[in-house]
Each structure stands twice: as C-alpha cells, then as structure tokens.
mmCIF file of C-alpha atoms in Angstrom:
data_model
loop_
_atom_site.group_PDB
_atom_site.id
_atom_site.type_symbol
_atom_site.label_atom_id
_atom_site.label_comp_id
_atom_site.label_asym_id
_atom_site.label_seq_id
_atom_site.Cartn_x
_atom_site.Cartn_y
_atom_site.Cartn_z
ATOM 1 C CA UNK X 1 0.000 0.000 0.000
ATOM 2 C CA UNK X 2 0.803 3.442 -0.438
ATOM 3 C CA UNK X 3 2.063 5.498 2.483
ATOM 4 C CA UNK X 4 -1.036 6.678 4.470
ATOM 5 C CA UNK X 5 -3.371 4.794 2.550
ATOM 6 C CA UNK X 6 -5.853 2.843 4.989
ATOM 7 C CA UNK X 7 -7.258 -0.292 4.586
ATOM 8 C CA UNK X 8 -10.891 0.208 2.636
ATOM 9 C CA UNK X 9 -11.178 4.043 2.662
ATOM 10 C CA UNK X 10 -12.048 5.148 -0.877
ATOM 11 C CA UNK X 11 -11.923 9.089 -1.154
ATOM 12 C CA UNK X 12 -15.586 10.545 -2.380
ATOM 13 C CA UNK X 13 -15.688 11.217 -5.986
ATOM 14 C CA UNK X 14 -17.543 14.900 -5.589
ATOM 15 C CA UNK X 15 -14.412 15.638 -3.099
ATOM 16 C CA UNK X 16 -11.545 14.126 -5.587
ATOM 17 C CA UNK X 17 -12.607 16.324 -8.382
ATOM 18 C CA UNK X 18 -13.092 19.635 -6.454
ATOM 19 C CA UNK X 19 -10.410 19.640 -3.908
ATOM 20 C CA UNK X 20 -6.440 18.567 -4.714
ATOM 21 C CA UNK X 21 -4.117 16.422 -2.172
ATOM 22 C CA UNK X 22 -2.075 18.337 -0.331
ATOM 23 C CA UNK X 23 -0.671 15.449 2.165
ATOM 24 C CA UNK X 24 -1.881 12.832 4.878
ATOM 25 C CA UNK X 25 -1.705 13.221 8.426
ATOM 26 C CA UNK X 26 -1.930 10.750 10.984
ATOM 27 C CA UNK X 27 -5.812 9.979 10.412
ATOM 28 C CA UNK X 28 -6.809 12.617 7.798
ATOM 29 C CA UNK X 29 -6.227 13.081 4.457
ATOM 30 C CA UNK X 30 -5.494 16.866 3.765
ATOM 31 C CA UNK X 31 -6.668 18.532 1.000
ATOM 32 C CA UNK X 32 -6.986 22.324 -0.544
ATOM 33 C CA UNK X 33 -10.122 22.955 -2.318
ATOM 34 C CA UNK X 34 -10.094 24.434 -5.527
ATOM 35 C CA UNK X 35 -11.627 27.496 -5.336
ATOM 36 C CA UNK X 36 -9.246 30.915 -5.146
ATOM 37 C CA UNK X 37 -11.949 32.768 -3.028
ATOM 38 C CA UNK X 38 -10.950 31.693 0.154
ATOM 39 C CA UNK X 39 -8.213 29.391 1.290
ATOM 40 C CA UNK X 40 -9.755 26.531 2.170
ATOM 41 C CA UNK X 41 -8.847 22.983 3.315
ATOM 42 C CA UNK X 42 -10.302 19.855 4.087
ATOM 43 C CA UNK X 43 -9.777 17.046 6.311
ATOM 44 C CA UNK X 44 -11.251 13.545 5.466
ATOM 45 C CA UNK X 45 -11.178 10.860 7.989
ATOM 46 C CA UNK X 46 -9.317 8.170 6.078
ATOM 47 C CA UNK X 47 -12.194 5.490 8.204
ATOM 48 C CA UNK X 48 -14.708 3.572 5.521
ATOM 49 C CA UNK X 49 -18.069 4.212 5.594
ATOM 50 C CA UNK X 50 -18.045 7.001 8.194
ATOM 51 C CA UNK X 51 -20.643 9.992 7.857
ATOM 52 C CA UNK X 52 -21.068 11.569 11.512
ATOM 53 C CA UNK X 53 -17.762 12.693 13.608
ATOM 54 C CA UNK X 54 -19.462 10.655 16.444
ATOM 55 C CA UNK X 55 -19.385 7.739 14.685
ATOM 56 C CA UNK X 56 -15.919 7.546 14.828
ATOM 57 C CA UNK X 57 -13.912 5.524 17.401
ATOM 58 C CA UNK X 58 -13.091 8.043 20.763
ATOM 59 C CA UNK X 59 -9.213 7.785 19.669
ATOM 60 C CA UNK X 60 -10.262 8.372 16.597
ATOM 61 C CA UNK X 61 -12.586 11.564 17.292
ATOM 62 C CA UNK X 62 -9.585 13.209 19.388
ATOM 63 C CA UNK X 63 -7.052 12.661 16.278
ATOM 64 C CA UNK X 64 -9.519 14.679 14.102
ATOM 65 C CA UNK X 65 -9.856 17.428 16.777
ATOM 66 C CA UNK X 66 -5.347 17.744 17.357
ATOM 67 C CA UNK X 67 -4.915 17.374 13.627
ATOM 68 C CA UNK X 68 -8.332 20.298 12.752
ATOM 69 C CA UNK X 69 -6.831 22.225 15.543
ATOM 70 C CA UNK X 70 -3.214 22.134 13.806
ATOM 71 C CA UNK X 71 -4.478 22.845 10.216
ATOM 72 C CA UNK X 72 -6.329 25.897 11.699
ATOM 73 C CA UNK X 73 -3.588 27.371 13.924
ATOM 74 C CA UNK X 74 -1.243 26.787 10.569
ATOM 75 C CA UNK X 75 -3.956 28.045 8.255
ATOM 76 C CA UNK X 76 -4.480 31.262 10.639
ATOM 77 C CA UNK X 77 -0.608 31.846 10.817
ATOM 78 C CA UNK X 78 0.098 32.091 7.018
ATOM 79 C CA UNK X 79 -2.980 34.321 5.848
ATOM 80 C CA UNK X 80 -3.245 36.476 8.287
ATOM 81 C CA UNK X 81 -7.181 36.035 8.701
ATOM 82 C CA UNK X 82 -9.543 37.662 10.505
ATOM 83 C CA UNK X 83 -11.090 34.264 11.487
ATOM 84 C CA UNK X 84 -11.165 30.368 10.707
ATOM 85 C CA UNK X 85 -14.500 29.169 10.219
ATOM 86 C CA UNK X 86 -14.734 24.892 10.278
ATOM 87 C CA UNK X 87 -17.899 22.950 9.399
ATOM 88 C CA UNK X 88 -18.553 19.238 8.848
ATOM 89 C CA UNK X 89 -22.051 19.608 6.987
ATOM 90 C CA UNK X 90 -22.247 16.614 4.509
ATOM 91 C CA UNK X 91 -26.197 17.440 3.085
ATOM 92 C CA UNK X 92 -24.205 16.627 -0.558
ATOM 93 C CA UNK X 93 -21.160 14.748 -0.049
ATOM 94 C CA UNK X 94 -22.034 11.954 2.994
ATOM 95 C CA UNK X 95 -18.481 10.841 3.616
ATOM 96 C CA UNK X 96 -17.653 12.748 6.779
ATOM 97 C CA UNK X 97 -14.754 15.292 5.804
ATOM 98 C CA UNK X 98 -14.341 18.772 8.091
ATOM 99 C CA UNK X 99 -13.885 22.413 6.255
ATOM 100 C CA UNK X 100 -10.998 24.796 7.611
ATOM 101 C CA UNK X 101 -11.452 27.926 5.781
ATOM 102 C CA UNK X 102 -9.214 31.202 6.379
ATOM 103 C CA UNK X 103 -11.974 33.787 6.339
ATOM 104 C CA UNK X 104 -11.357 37.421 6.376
ATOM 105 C CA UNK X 105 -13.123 40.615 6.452
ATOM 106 C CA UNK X 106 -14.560 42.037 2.554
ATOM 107 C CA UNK X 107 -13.818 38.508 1.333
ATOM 108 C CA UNK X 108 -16.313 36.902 -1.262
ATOM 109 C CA UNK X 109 -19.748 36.557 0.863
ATOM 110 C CA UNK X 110 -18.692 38.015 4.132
ATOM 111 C CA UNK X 111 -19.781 37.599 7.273
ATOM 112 C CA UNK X 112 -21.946 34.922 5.522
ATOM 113 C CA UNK X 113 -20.780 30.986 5.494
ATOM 114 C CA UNK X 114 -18.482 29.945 2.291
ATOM 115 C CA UNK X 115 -21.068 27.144 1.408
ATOM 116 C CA UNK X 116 -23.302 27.483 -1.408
ATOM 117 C CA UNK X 117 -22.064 30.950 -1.531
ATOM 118 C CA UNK X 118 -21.898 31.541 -5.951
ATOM 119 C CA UNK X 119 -19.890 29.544 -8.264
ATOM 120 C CA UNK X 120 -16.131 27.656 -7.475
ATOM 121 C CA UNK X 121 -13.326 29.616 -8.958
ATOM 122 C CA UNK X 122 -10.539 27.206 -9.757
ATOM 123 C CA UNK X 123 -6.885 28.661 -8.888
ATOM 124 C CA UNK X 124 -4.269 28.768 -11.657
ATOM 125 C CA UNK X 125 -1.687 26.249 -11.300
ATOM 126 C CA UNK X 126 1.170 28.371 -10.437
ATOM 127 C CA UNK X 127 -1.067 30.303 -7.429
ATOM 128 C CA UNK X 128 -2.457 26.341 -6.308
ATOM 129 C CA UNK X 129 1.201 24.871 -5.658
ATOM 130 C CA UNK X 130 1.931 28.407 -3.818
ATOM 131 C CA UNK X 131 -0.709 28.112 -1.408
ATOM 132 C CA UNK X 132 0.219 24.510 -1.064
ATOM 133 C CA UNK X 133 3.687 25.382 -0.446
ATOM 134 C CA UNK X 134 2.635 27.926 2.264
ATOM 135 C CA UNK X 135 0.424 25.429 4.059
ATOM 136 C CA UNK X 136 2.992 22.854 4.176
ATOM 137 C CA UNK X 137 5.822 24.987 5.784
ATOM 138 C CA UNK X 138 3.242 26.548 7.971
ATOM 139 C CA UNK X 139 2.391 22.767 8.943
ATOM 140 C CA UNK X 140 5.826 21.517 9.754
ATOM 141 C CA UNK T 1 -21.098 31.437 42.209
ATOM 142 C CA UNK T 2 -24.357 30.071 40.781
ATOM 143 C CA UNK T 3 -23.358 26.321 39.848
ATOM 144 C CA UNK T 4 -21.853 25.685 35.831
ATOM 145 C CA UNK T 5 -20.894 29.529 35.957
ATOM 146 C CA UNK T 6 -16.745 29.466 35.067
ATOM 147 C CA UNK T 7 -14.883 32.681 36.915
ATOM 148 C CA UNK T 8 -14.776 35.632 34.191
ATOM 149 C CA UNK T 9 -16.889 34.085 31.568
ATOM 150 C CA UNK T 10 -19.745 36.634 30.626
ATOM 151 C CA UNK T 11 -22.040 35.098 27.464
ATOM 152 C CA UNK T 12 -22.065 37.460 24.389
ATOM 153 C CA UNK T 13 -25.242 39.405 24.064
ATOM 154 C CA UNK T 14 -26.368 38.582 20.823
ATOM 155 C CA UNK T 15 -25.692 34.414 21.308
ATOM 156 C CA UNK T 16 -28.473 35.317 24.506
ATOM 157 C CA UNK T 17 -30.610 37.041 22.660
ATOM 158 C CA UNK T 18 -30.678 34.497 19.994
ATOM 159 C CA UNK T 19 -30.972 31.431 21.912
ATOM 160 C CA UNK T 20 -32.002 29.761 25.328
ATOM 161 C CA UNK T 21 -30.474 27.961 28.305
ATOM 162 C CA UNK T 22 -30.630 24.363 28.315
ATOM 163 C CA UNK T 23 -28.266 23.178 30.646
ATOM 164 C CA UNK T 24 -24.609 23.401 31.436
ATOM 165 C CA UNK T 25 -22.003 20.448 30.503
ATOM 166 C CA UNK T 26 -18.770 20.496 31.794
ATOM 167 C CA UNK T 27 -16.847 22.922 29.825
ATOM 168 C CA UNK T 28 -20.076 24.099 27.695
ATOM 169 C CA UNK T 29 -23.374 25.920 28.190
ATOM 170 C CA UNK T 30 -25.732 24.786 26.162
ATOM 171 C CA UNK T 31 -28.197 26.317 24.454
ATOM 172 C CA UNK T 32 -31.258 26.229 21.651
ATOM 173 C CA UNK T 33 -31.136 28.528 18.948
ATOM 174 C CA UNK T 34 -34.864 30.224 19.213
ATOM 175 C CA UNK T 35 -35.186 29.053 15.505
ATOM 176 C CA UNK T 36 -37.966 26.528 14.606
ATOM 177 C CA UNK T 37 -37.189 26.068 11.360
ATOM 178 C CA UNK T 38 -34.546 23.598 12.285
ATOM 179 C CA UNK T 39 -33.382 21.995 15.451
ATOM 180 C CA UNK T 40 -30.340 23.835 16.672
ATOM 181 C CA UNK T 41 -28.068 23.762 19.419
ATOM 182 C CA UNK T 42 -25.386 25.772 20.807
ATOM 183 C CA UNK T 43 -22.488 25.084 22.251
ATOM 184 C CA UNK T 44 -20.498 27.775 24.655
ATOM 185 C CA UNK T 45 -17.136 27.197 26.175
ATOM 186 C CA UNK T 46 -16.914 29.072 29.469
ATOM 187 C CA UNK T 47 -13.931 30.766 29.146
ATOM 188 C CA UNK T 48 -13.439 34.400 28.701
ATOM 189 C CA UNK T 49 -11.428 35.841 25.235
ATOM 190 C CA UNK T 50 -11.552 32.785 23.259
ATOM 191 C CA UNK T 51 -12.330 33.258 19.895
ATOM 192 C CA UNK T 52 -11.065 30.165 17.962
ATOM 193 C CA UNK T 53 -10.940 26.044 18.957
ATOM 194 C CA UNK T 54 -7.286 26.279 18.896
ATOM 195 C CA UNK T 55 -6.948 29.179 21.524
ATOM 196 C CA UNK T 56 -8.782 26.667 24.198
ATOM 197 C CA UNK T 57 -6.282 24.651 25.924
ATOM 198 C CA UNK T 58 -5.646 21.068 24.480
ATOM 199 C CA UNK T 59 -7.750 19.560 27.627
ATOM 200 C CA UNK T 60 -10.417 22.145 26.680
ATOM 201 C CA UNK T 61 -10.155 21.386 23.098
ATOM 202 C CA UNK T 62 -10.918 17.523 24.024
ATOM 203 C CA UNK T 63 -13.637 18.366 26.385
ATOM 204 C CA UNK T 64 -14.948 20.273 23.637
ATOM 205 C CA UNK T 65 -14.979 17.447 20.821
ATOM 206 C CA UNK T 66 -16.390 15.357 23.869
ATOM 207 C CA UNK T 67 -19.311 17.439 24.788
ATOM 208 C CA UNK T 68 -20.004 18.338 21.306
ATOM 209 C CA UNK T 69 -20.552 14.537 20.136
ATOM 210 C CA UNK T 70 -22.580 13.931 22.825
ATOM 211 C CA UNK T 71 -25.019 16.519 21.815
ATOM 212 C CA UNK T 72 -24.598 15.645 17.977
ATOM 213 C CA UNK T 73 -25.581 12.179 18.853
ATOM 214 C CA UNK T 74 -28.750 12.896 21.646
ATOM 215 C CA UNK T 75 -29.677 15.628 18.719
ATOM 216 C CA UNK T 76 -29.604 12.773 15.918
ATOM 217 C CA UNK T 77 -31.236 10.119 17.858
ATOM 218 C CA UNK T 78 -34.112 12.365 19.338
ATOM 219 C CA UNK T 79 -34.900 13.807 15.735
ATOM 220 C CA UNK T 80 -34.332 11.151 13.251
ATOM 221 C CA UNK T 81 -32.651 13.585 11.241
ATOM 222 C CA UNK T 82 -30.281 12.559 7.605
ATOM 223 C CA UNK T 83 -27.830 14.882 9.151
ATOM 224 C CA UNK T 84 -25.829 16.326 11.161
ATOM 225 C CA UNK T 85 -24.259 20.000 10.675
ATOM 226 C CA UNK T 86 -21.518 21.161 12.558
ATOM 227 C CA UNK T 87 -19.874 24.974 12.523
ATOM 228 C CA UNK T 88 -17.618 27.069 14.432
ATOM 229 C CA UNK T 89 -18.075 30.658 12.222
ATOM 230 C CA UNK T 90 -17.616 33.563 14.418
ATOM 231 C CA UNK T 91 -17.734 36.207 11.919
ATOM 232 C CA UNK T 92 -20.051 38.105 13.567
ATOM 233 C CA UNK T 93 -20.497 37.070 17.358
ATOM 234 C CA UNK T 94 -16.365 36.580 17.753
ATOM 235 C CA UNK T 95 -17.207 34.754 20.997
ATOM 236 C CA UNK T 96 -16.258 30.463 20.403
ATOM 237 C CA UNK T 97 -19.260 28.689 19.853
ATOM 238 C CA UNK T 98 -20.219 25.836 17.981
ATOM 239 C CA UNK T 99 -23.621 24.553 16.401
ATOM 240 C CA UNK T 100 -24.669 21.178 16.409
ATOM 241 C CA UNK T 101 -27.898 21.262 13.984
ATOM 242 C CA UNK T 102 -30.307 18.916 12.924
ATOM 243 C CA UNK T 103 -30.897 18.960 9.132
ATOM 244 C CA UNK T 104 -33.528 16.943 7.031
ATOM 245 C CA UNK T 105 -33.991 16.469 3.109
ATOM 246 C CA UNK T 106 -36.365 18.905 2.577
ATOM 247 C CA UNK T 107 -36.001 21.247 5.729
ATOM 248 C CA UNK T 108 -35.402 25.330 4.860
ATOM 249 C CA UNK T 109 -32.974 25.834 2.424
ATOM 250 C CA UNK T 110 -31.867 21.963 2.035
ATOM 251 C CA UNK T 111 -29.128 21.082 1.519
ATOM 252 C CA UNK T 112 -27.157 24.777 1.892
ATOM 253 C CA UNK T 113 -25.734 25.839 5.119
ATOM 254 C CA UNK T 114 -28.828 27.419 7.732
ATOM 255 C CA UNK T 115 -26.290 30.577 8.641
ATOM 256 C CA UNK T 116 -27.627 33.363 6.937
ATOM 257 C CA UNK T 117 -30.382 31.371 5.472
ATOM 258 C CA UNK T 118 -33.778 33.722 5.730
ATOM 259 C CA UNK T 119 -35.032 34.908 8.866
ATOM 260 C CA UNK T 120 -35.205 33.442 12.321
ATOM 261 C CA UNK T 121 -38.722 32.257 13.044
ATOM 262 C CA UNK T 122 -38.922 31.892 17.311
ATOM 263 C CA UNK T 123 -40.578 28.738 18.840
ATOM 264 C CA UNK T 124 -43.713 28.728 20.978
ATOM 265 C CA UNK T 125 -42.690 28.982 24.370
ATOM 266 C CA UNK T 126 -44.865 25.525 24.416
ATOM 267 C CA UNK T 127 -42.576 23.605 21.697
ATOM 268 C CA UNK T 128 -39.596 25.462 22.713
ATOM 269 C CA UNK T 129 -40.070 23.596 25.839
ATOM 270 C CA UNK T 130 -41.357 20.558 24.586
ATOM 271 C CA UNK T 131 -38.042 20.422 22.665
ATOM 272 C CA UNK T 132 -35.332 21.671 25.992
ATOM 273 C CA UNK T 133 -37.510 18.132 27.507
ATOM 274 C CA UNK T 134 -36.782 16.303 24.477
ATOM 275 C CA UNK T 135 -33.024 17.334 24.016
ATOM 276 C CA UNK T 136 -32.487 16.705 28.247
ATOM 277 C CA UNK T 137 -33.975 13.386 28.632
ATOM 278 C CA UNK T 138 -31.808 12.183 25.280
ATOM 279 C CA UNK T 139 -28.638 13.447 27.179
ATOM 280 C CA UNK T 140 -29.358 11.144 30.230
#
C-alpha cells in the first residue's frame, strides 16, 4: 500500500474532483479545495463508511480534533485572517470530511458561510502549488 | 457562584438574545437557537477571550470534541434527522461557539448551510419547551 493509505477508505468522488491532495496526516487526508476565493482545506477521515464525527472511534474523534486544531492554527498563521470558520455539513457529499477555511473581512460573501455561496473559482496552477507550499511549511 | 458559571466568563449578548439555556455540561453551556425552522443547538465554552478552537487549551479542546458529540448524537437520535451540521463561524459574534444542527432532506434551504439562510422564526414557548424536555432526557 501506499504510504497513508488505509485499509478500505475510498476518497468521495464529488471531493476528488473539487479539492487537490495536499498530504496525509496521521488519520486525515489533507486537501486544498479548488476554489481561489478563500483558502480553504479539508480534512477527510481516512475510516470507511463514516458519515457523523461521532461515529468515529473516541481515539479516533480526538485525532480529528489535534490534527483540525493544527491545520487551523497553521492556516491562521500564514494568511493572516480575521477568522477560521470549520464545518462538517455533509447534506451533498455523505463521507464525513471537516472544512478549515481562512476567512477574512470584505472577502467573497462576508460575514456569511463559504457554502453554497456563488460559483467555485478554480486557482491557476502556479497560485495552487503556492498556497500549497505555504500550508505545508506553515504545517511543519 | 451560581453552579456551571466558570470565573470571568460573561455570554455574548447577541448568542443570549438568539438562543435559550438548556443546561450546562462540563466545559459548555448549552443552548437552543430560538429558531424553529430547524433543530439547533449551541455550544459555549466558558472561558473568557476565546475566539477560535485552537486558543482553548488542548484539555479544553478535548472536552470540547467530547461534549459536542454527545449533543450531535442525543440531537440525531431524538430527531431522526439525515444529518448532522456542525460549525464554528464567528464572523459576527467573535465569541467560540459551535452549532450542532439537525438537518432533514427537505427542511429550509436543504441542503445549503442554515447561517444566513432567511429569517429566524422563534418557537412557541410551548414547543420550545417541549423540545429543551426532548433534548435533556436524550442526554441522560
């Protein structure tokens, strides 16, 4: 198996296309999604068949929590942002996966939530493996 | 000191406007968002000047993810809801707090995000507590 590949997880297809891999942590899979409005990441749960955060094991819920916690603090160091909003909603996509967003004031729909809000704007490649780069510095 | 009431910890005005007291948890108050349209709880850390999850201390932040899936799960098994949404926002009331809401195919504005969805629509003080009963006797 690849590293950080767990036995039976199969990423959601509606998450593959509209977010990119950025690198796994202990439990999660982290991932940037593709849309330049906001920097935005995502954290899926690399568990099979999981859809609420308290279906997960109690180990397992307090790995999510330390490795949300880290991708905020990290997220909130290299923008700058006014304020990190994080959601696990999952009305579309079912398999459970947590939103870390670097929200700030004036940005596209603010105060309001990110979700929903208009149409994804993809990033250009060069300004994608920037913001990657920045994450994973911030992260180590 | 009144018991559940943390030394320095004064609730933000709008998040008592908005909502009622349902009982305190350990770290948390929690309360119902006066909003029938869904059901919707909130939970408050009692501790003064925290604004984001990863500001609370790492036993907090456990307690936290604790009492929160406790609530997500009394909240899913007393409504029979398809889902669970969580947030942490804060772009307006800066004070941490996190909502643990209820969502059904079909409910207002399924399957977007209920923050800044419409207007709030208060309970009757009869099913507002017809629902604190419900919510309590699915914690125990």
């Amino acid at each position: 198996m690849m590293p950080g590949l767990k036995a039976g997880f199969e990423l959601n297809a509606r998450l593959e296309a509209d977010s990119e891999p950025l690198m796994w942590l202990g439990l999660c899979e982290l991932r940037i999604m593709n849309d330049s409005r906001w920097p935005w990441l995502i954290l899926v749960p690399q568990r099979p068949g999981i859809e609420e955060v308290h279906d997960l094991t109690p180990l397992d819920q307090a790995m999510l929590t330390f490795e949300c916690n880290t991708v905020a603090q990290a997220l909130k160091k290299s923008t700058d942002c006014t304020k990190i909003n994080t959601g696990a909603l999952g009305n579309i996509v079912r398999q459970l996966h947590v939103h870390v967003i670097a929200r700030s004031e004036g940005d596209a729909g603010w105060p309001g939530p990110v979700w929903g809000y208009g149409m994804r704007e993809p990033y250009k490649r060069s300004d994608l493996h920037g913001f990657c780069e920045k994450i994973r510095s911030a992260l180590q």
